[in-house]
Backbone as JSON, one array per atom type, in Angstrom:
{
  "sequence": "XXXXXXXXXXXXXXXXXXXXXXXXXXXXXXXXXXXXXXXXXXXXXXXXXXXXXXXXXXXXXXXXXXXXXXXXXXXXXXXXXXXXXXXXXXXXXXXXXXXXXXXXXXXXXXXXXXXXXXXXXXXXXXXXXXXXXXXXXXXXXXXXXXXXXXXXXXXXXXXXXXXXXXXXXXXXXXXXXXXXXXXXXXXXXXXXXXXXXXXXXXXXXXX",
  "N": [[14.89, -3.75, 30.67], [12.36, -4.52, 28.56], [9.32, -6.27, 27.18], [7.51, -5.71, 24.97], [4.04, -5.6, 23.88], [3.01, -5.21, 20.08], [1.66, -5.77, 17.75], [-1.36, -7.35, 16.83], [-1.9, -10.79, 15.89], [-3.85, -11.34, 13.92], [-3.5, -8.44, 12.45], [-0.99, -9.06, 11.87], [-1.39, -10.98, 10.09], [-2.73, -9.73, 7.65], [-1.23, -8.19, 6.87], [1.24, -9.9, 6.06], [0.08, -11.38, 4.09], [-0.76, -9.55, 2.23], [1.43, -8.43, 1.56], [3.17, -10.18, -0.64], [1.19, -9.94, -2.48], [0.76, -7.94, -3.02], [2.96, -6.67, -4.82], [2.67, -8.85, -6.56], [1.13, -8.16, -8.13], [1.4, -6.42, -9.05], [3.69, -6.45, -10.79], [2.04, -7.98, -12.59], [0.9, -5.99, -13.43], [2.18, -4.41, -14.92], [2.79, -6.18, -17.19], [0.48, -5.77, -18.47], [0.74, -3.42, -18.87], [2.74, -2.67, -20.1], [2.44, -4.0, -23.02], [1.04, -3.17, -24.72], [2.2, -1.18, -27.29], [1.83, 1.83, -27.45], [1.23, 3.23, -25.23], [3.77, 3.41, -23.55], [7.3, 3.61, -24.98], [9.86, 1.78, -24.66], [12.94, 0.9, -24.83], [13.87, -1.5, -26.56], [16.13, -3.75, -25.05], [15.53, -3.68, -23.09], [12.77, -4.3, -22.77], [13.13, -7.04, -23.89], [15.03, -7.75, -22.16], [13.74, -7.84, -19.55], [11.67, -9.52, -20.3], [9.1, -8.58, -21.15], [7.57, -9.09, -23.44], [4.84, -9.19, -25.57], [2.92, -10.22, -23.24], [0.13, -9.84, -22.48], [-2.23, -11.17, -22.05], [-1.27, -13.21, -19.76], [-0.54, -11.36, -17.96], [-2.63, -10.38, -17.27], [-4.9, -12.72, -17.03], [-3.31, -13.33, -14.19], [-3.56, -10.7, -13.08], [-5.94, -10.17, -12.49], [-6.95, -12.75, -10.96], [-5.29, -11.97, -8.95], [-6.31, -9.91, -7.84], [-8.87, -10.55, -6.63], [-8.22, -12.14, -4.06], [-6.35, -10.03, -3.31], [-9.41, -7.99, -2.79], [-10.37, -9.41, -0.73], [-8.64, -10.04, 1.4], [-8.12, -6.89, 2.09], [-11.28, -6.46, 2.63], [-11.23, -8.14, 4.77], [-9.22, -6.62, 6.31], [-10.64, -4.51, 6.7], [-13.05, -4.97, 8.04], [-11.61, -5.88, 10.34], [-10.65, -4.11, 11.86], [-12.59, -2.04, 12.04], [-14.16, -3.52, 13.53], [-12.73, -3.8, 16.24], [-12.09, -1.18, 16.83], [-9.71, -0.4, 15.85], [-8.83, 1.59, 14.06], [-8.96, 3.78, 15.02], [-6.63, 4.15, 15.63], [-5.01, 4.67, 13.73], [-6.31, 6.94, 11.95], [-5.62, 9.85, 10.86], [-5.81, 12.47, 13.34], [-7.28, 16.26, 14.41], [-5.06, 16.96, 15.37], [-2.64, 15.88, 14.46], [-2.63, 16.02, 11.64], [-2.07, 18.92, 11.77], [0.73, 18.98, 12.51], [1.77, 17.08, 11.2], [3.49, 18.33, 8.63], [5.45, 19.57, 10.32], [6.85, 17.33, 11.88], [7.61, 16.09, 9.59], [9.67, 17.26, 8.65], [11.24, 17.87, 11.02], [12.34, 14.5, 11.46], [13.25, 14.46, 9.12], [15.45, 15.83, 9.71], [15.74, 18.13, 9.1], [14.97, 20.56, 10.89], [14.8, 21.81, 13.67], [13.25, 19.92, 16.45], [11.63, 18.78, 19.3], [9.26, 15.59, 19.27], [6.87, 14.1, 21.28], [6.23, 11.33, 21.4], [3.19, 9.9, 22.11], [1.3, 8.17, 21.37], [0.35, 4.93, 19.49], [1.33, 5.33, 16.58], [2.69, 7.77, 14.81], [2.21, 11.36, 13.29], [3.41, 10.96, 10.88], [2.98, 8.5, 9.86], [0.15, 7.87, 10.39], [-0.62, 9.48, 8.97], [0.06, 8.55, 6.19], [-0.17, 5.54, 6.83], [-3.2, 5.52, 6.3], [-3.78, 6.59, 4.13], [-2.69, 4.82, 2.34], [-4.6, 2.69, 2.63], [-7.14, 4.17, 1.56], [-6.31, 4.29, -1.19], [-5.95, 1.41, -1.63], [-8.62, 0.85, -2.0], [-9.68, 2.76, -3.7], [-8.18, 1.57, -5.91], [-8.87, -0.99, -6.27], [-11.78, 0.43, -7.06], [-11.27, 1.32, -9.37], [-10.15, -0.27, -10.79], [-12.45, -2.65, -11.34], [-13.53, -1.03, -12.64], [-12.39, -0.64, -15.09], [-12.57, -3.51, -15.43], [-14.71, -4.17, -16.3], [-15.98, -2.69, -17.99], [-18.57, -2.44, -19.52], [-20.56, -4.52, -17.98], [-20.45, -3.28, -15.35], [-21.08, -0.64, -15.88], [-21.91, 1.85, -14.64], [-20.33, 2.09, -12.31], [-17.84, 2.49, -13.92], [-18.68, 5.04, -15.64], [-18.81, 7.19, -12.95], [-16.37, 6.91, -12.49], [-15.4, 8.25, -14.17], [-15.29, 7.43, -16.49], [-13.91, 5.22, -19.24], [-11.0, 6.17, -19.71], [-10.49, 8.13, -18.23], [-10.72, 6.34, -15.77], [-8.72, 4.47, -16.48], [-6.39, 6.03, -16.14], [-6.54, 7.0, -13.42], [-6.54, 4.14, -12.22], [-3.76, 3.72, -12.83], [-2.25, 5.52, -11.82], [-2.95, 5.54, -9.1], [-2.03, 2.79, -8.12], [0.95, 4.01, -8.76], [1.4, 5.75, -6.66], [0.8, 3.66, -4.56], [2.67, 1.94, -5.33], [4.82, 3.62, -4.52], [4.61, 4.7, -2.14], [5.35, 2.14, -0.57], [8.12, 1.48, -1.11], [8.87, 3.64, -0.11], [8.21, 3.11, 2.78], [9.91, 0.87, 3.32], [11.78, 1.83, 3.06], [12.05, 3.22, 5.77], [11.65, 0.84, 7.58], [13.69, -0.15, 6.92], [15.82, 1.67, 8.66], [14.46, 1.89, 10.87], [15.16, -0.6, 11.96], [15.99, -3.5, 13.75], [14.27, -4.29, 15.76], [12.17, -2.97, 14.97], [10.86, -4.23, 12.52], [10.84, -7.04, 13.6], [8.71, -6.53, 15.42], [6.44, -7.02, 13.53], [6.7, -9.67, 12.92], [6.85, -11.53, 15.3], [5.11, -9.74, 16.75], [5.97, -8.26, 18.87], [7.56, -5.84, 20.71], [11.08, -5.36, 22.08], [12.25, -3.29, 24.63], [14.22, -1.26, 25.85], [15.0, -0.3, 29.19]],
  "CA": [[14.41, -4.25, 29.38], [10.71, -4.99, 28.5], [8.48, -7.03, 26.17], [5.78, -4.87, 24.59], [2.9, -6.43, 22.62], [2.69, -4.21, 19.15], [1.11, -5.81, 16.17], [-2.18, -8.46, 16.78], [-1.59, -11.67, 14.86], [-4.52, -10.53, 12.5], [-2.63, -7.71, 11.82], [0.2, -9.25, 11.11], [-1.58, -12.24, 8.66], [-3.32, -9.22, 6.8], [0.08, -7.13, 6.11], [1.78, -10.42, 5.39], [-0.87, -11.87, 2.7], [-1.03, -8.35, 1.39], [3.23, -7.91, 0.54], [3.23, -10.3, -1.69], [-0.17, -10.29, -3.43], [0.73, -6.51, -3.81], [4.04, -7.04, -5.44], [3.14, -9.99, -7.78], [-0.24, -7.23, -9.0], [2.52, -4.38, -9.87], [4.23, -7.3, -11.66], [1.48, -8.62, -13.49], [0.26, -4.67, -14.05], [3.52, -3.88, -15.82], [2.92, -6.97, -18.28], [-0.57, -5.34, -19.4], [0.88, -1.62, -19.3], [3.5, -2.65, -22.0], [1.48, -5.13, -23.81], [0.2, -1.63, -25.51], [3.39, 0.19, -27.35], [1.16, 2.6, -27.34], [1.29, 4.06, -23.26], [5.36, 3.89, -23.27], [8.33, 2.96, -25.82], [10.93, 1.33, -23.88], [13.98, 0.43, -25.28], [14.07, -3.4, -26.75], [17.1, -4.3, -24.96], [14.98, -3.37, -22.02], [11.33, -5.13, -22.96], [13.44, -8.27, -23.7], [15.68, -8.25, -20.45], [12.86, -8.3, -18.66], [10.6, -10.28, -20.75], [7.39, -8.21, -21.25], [6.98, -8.63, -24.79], [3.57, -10.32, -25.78], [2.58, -11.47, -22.3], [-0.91, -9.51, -22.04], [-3.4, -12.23, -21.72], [-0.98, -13.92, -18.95], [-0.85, -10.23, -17.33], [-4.45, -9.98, -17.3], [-5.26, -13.98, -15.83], [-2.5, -12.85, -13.09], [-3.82, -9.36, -12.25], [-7.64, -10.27, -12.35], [-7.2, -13.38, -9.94], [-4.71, -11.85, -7.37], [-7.43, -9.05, -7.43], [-10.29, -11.33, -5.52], [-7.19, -12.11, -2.76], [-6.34, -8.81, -2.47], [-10.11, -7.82, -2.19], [-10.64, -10.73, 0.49], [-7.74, -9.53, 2.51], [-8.66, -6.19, 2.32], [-12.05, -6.36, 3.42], [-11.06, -8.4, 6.24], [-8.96, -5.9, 7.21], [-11.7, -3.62, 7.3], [-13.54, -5.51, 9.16], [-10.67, -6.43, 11.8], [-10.26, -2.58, 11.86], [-13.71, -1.56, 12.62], [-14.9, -4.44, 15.01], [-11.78, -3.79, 17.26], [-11.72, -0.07, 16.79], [-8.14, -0.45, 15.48], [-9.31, 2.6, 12.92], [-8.7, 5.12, 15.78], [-4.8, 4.46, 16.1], [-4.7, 4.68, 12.54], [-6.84, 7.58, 11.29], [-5.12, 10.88, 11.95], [-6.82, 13.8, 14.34], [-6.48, 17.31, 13.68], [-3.5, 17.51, 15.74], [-2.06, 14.71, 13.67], [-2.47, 16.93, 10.71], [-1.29, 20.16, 12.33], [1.82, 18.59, 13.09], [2.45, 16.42, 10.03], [4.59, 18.63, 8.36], [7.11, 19.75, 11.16], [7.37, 16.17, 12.6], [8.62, 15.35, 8.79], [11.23, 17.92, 8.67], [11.92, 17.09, 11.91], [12.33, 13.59, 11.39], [14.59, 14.7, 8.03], [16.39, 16.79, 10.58], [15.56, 20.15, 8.7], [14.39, 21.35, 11.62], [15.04, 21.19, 15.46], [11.52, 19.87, 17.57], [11.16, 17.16, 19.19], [7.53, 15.61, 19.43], [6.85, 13.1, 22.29], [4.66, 10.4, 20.72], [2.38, 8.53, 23.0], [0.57, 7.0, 20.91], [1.02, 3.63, 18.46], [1.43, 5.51, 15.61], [3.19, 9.64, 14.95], [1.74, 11.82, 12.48], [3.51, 10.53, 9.19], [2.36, 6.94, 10.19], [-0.92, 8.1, 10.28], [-1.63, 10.0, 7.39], [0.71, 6.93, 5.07], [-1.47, 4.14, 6.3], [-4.84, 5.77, 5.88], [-3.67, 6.82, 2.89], [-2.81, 3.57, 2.0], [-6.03, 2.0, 3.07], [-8.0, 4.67, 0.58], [-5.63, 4.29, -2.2], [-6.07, 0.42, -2.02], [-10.0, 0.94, -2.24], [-9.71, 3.39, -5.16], [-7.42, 0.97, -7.02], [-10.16, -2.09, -6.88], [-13.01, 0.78, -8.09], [-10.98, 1.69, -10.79], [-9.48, -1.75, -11.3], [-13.22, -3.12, -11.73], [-14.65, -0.11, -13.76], [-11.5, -1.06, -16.56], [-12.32, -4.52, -15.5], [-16.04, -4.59, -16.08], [-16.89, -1.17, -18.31], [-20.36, -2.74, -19.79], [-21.19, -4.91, -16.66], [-20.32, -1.86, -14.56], [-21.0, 1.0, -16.61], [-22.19, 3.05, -13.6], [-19.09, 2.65, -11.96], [-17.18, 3.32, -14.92], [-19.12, 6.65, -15.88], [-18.36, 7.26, -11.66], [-14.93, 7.07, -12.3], [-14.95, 9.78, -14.97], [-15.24, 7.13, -18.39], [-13.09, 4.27, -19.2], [-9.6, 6.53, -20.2], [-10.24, 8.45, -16.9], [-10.54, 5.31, -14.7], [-7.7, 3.62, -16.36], [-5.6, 6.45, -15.59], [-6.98, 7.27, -12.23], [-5.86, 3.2, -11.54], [-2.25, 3.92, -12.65], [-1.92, 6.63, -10.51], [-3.31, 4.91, -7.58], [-1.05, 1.92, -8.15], [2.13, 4.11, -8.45], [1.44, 5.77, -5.42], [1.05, 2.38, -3.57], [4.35, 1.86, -4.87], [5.69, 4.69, -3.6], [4.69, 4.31, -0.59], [5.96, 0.63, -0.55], [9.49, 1.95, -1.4], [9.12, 4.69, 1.22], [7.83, 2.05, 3.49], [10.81, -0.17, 3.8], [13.59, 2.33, 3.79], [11.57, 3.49, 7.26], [11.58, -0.31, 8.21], [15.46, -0.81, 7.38], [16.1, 2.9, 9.42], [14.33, 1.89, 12.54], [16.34, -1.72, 12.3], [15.75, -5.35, 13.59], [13.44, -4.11, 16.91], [11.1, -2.87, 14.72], [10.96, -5.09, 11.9], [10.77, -8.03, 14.13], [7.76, -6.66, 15.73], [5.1, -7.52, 12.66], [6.73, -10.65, 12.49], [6.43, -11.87, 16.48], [4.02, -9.07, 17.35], [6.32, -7.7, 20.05], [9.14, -5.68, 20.5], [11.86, -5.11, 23.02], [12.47, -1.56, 24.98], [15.39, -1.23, 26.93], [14.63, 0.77, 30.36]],
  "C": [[13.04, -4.89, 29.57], [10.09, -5.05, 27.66], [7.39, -5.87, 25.96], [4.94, -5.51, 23.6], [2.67, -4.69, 21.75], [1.84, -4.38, 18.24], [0.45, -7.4, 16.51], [-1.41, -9.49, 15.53], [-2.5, -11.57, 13.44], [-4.15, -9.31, 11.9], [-1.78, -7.87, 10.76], [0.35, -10.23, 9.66], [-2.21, -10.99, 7.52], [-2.31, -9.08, 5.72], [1.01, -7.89, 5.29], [0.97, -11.04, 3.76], [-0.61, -10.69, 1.86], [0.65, -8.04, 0.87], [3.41, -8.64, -0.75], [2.24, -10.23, -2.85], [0.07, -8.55, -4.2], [1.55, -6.66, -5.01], [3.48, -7.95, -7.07], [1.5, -8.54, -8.86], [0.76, -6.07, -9.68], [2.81, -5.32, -11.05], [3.44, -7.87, -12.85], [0.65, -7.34, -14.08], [1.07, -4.26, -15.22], [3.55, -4.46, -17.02], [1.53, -6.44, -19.33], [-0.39, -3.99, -19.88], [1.59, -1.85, -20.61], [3.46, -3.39, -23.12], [1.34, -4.06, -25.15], [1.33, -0.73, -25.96], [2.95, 1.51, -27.52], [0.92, 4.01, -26.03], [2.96, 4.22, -23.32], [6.12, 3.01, -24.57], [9.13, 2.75, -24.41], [11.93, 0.56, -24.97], [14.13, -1.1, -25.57], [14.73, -4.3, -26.22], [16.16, -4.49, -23.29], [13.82, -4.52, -21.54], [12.13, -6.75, -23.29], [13.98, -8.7, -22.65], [14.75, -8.31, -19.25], [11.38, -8.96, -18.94], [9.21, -10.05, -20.58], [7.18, -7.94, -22.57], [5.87, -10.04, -25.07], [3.28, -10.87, -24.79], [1.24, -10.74, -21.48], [-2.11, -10.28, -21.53], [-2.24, -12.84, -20.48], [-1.58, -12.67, -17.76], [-2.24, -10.24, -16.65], [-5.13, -11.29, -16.5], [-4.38, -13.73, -14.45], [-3.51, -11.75, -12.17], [-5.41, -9.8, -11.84], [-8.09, -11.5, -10.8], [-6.68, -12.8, -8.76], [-5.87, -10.45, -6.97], [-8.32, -9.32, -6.24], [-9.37, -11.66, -4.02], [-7.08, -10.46, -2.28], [-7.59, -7.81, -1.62], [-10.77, -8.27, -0.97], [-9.83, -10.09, 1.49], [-7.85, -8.43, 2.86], [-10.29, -5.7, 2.98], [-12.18, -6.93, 4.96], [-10.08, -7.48, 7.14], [-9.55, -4.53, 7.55], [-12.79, -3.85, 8.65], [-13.58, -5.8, 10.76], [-10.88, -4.95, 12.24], [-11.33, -1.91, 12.72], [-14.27, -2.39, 14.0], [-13.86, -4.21, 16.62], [-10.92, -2.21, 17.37], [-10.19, 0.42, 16.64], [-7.82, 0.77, 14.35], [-8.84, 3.49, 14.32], [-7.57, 5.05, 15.76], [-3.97, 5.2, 14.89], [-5.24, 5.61, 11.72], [-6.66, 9.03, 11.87], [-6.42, 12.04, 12.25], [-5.85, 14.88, 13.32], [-5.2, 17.78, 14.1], [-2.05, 17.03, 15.11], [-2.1, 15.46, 12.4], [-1.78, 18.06, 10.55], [0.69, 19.82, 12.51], [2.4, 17.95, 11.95], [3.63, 17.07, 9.67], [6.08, 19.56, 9.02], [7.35, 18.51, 11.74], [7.97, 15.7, 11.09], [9.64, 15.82, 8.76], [11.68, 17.62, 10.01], [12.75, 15.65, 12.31], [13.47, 13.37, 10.07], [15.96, 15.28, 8.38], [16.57, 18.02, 9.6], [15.37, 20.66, 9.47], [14.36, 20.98, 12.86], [13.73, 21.55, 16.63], [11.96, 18.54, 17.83], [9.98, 17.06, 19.47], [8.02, 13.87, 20.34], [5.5, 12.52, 21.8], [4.15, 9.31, 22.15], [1.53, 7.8, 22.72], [1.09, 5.37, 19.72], [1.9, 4.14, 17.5], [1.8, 7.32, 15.64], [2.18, 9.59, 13.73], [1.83, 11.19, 11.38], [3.18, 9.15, 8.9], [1.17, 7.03, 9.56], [-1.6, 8.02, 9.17], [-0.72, 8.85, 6.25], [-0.07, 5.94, 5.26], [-2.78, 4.26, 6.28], [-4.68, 5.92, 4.72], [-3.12, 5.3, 1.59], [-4.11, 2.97, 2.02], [-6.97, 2.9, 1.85], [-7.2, 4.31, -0.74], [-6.12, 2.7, -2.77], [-7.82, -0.14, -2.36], [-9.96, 1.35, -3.44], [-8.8, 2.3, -6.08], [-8.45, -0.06, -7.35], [-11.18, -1.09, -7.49], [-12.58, 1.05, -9.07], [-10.53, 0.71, -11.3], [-10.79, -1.95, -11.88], [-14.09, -2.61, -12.72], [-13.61, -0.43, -15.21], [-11.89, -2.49, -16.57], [-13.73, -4.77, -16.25], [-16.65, -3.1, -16.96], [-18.47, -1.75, -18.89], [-21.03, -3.4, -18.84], [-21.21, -3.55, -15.93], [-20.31, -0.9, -15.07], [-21.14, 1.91, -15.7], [-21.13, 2.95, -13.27], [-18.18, 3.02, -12.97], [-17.36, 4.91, -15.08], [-18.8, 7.25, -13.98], [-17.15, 7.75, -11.58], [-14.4, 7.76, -13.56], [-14.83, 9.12, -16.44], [-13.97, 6.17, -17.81], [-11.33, 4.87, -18.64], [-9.66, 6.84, -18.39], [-9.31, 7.53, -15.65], [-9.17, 4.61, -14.63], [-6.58, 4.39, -15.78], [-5.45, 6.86, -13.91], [-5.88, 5.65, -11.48], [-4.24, 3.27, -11.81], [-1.82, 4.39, -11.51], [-1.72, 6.35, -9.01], [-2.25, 3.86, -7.33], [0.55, 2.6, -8.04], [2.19, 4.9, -7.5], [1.46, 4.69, -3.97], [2.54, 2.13, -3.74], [5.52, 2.66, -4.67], [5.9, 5.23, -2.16], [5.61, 2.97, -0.08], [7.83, 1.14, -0.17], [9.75, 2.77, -0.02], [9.05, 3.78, 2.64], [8.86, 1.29, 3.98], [12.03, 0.54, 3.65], [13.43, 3.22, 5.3], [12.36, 2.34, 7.8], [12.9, -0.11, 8.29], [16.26, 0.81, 8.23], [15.51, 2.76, 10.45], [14.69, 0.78, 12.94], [14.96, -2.72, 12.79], [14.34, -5.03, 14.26], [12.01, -4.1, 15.95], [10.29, -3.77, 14.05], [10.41, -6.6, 12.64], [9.44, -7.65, 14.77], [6.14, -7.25, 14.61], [5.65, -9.03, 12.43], [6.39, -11.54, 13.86], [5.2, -11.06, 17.33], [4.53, -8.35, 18.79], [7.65, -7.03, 19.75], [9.58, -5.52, 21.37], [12.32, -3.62, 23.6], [13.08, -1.71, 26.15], [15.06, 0.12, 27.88], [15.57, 1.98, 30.26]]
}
């Protein structure tokens, strides 16, 4: 049995700042999406049991401040990323591409391979948290072009016009939380070992 160092402590303060700041932005997205009966009907029994009727202006002081956090934390983890070449573990090759989709069926057990990972991170790692990392870029330019269309008109017209942008940021947002979702039924399928590593930064590997 043997200690392995996995996940820097700046790592681990990014990923933690960033769970909930994500979370409470879905939450305070959801209060401006149905602000508007206009984008979805939902059932009344529904919009009252979960109390999103009339709470657009809260929505909107919510989403707009945890914005400047999430952009803060995000650029520092660009930063951390680049200065400590932590972008190479994390940005897949072409073999990392080539491979993607038999290491998922493999990994679904559709299909009998095994792949011997030697690095931090396998294929579907890869391409999920880069794809994360662009997703959470595109959500602030389209966040700020709905946020800002006459200050920022260029980025607005950029991002294809107001309607575009706003839909472009849906999109982007329910792919974050689909990843999210996907994300933690990994975590609770590779158990405590793993789990416990972003929280101590190490995990345990029995010889």
């Amino acid at each position: 049995m043997q200690i392995l160092n996995k996940h820097s402590l700046a790592l681990r303060t990014f990923h933690w700042i960033n769970v909930p700041i994500l979370l409470l932005m879905i939450w305070s997205g959801i209060l401006i999406y149905w602000a508007n009966p206009a984008y979805l009907e939902i059932p009344e029994w529904l919009e009252n049991g979960a109390n999103l009727h009339h709470r657009l202006a809260e929505g909107m002081g919510w989403h707009f401040f945890l914005m400047w956090i999430y952009l803060i934390n995000g650029c520092g983890f660009l930063i951390y990323t680049f200065s400590t070449n932590h972008w190479r573990e994390l940005v897949p090759g072409r073999s990392d591409l080539k491979n993607l989709i038999p290491f998922i069926l493999s990994d679904l057990h559709l299909i009998k391979r095994t792949f011997t990972i030697t690095e931090k991170f396998n294929p579907a790692q890869k391409v999920a948290y880069t794809s994360m990392v662009l997703m959470g870029v595109g959500s602030i330019v389209t966040g700020l072009a709905i946020y800002k269309p006459v200050q920022l008109g260029w980025l607005t017209w950029l991002c294809g016009g107001y309607s575009c942008a706003r839909f472009l940021h849906f999109f982007l947002m329910s792919g974050i939380l689909f990843f999210i979702v996907i994300h933690l039924l990994q975590v609770a399928r590779s158990g405590w070992n793993n789990f416990r590593s972003m929280i101590t930064g190490y995990e345990i590997e029995k010889e």
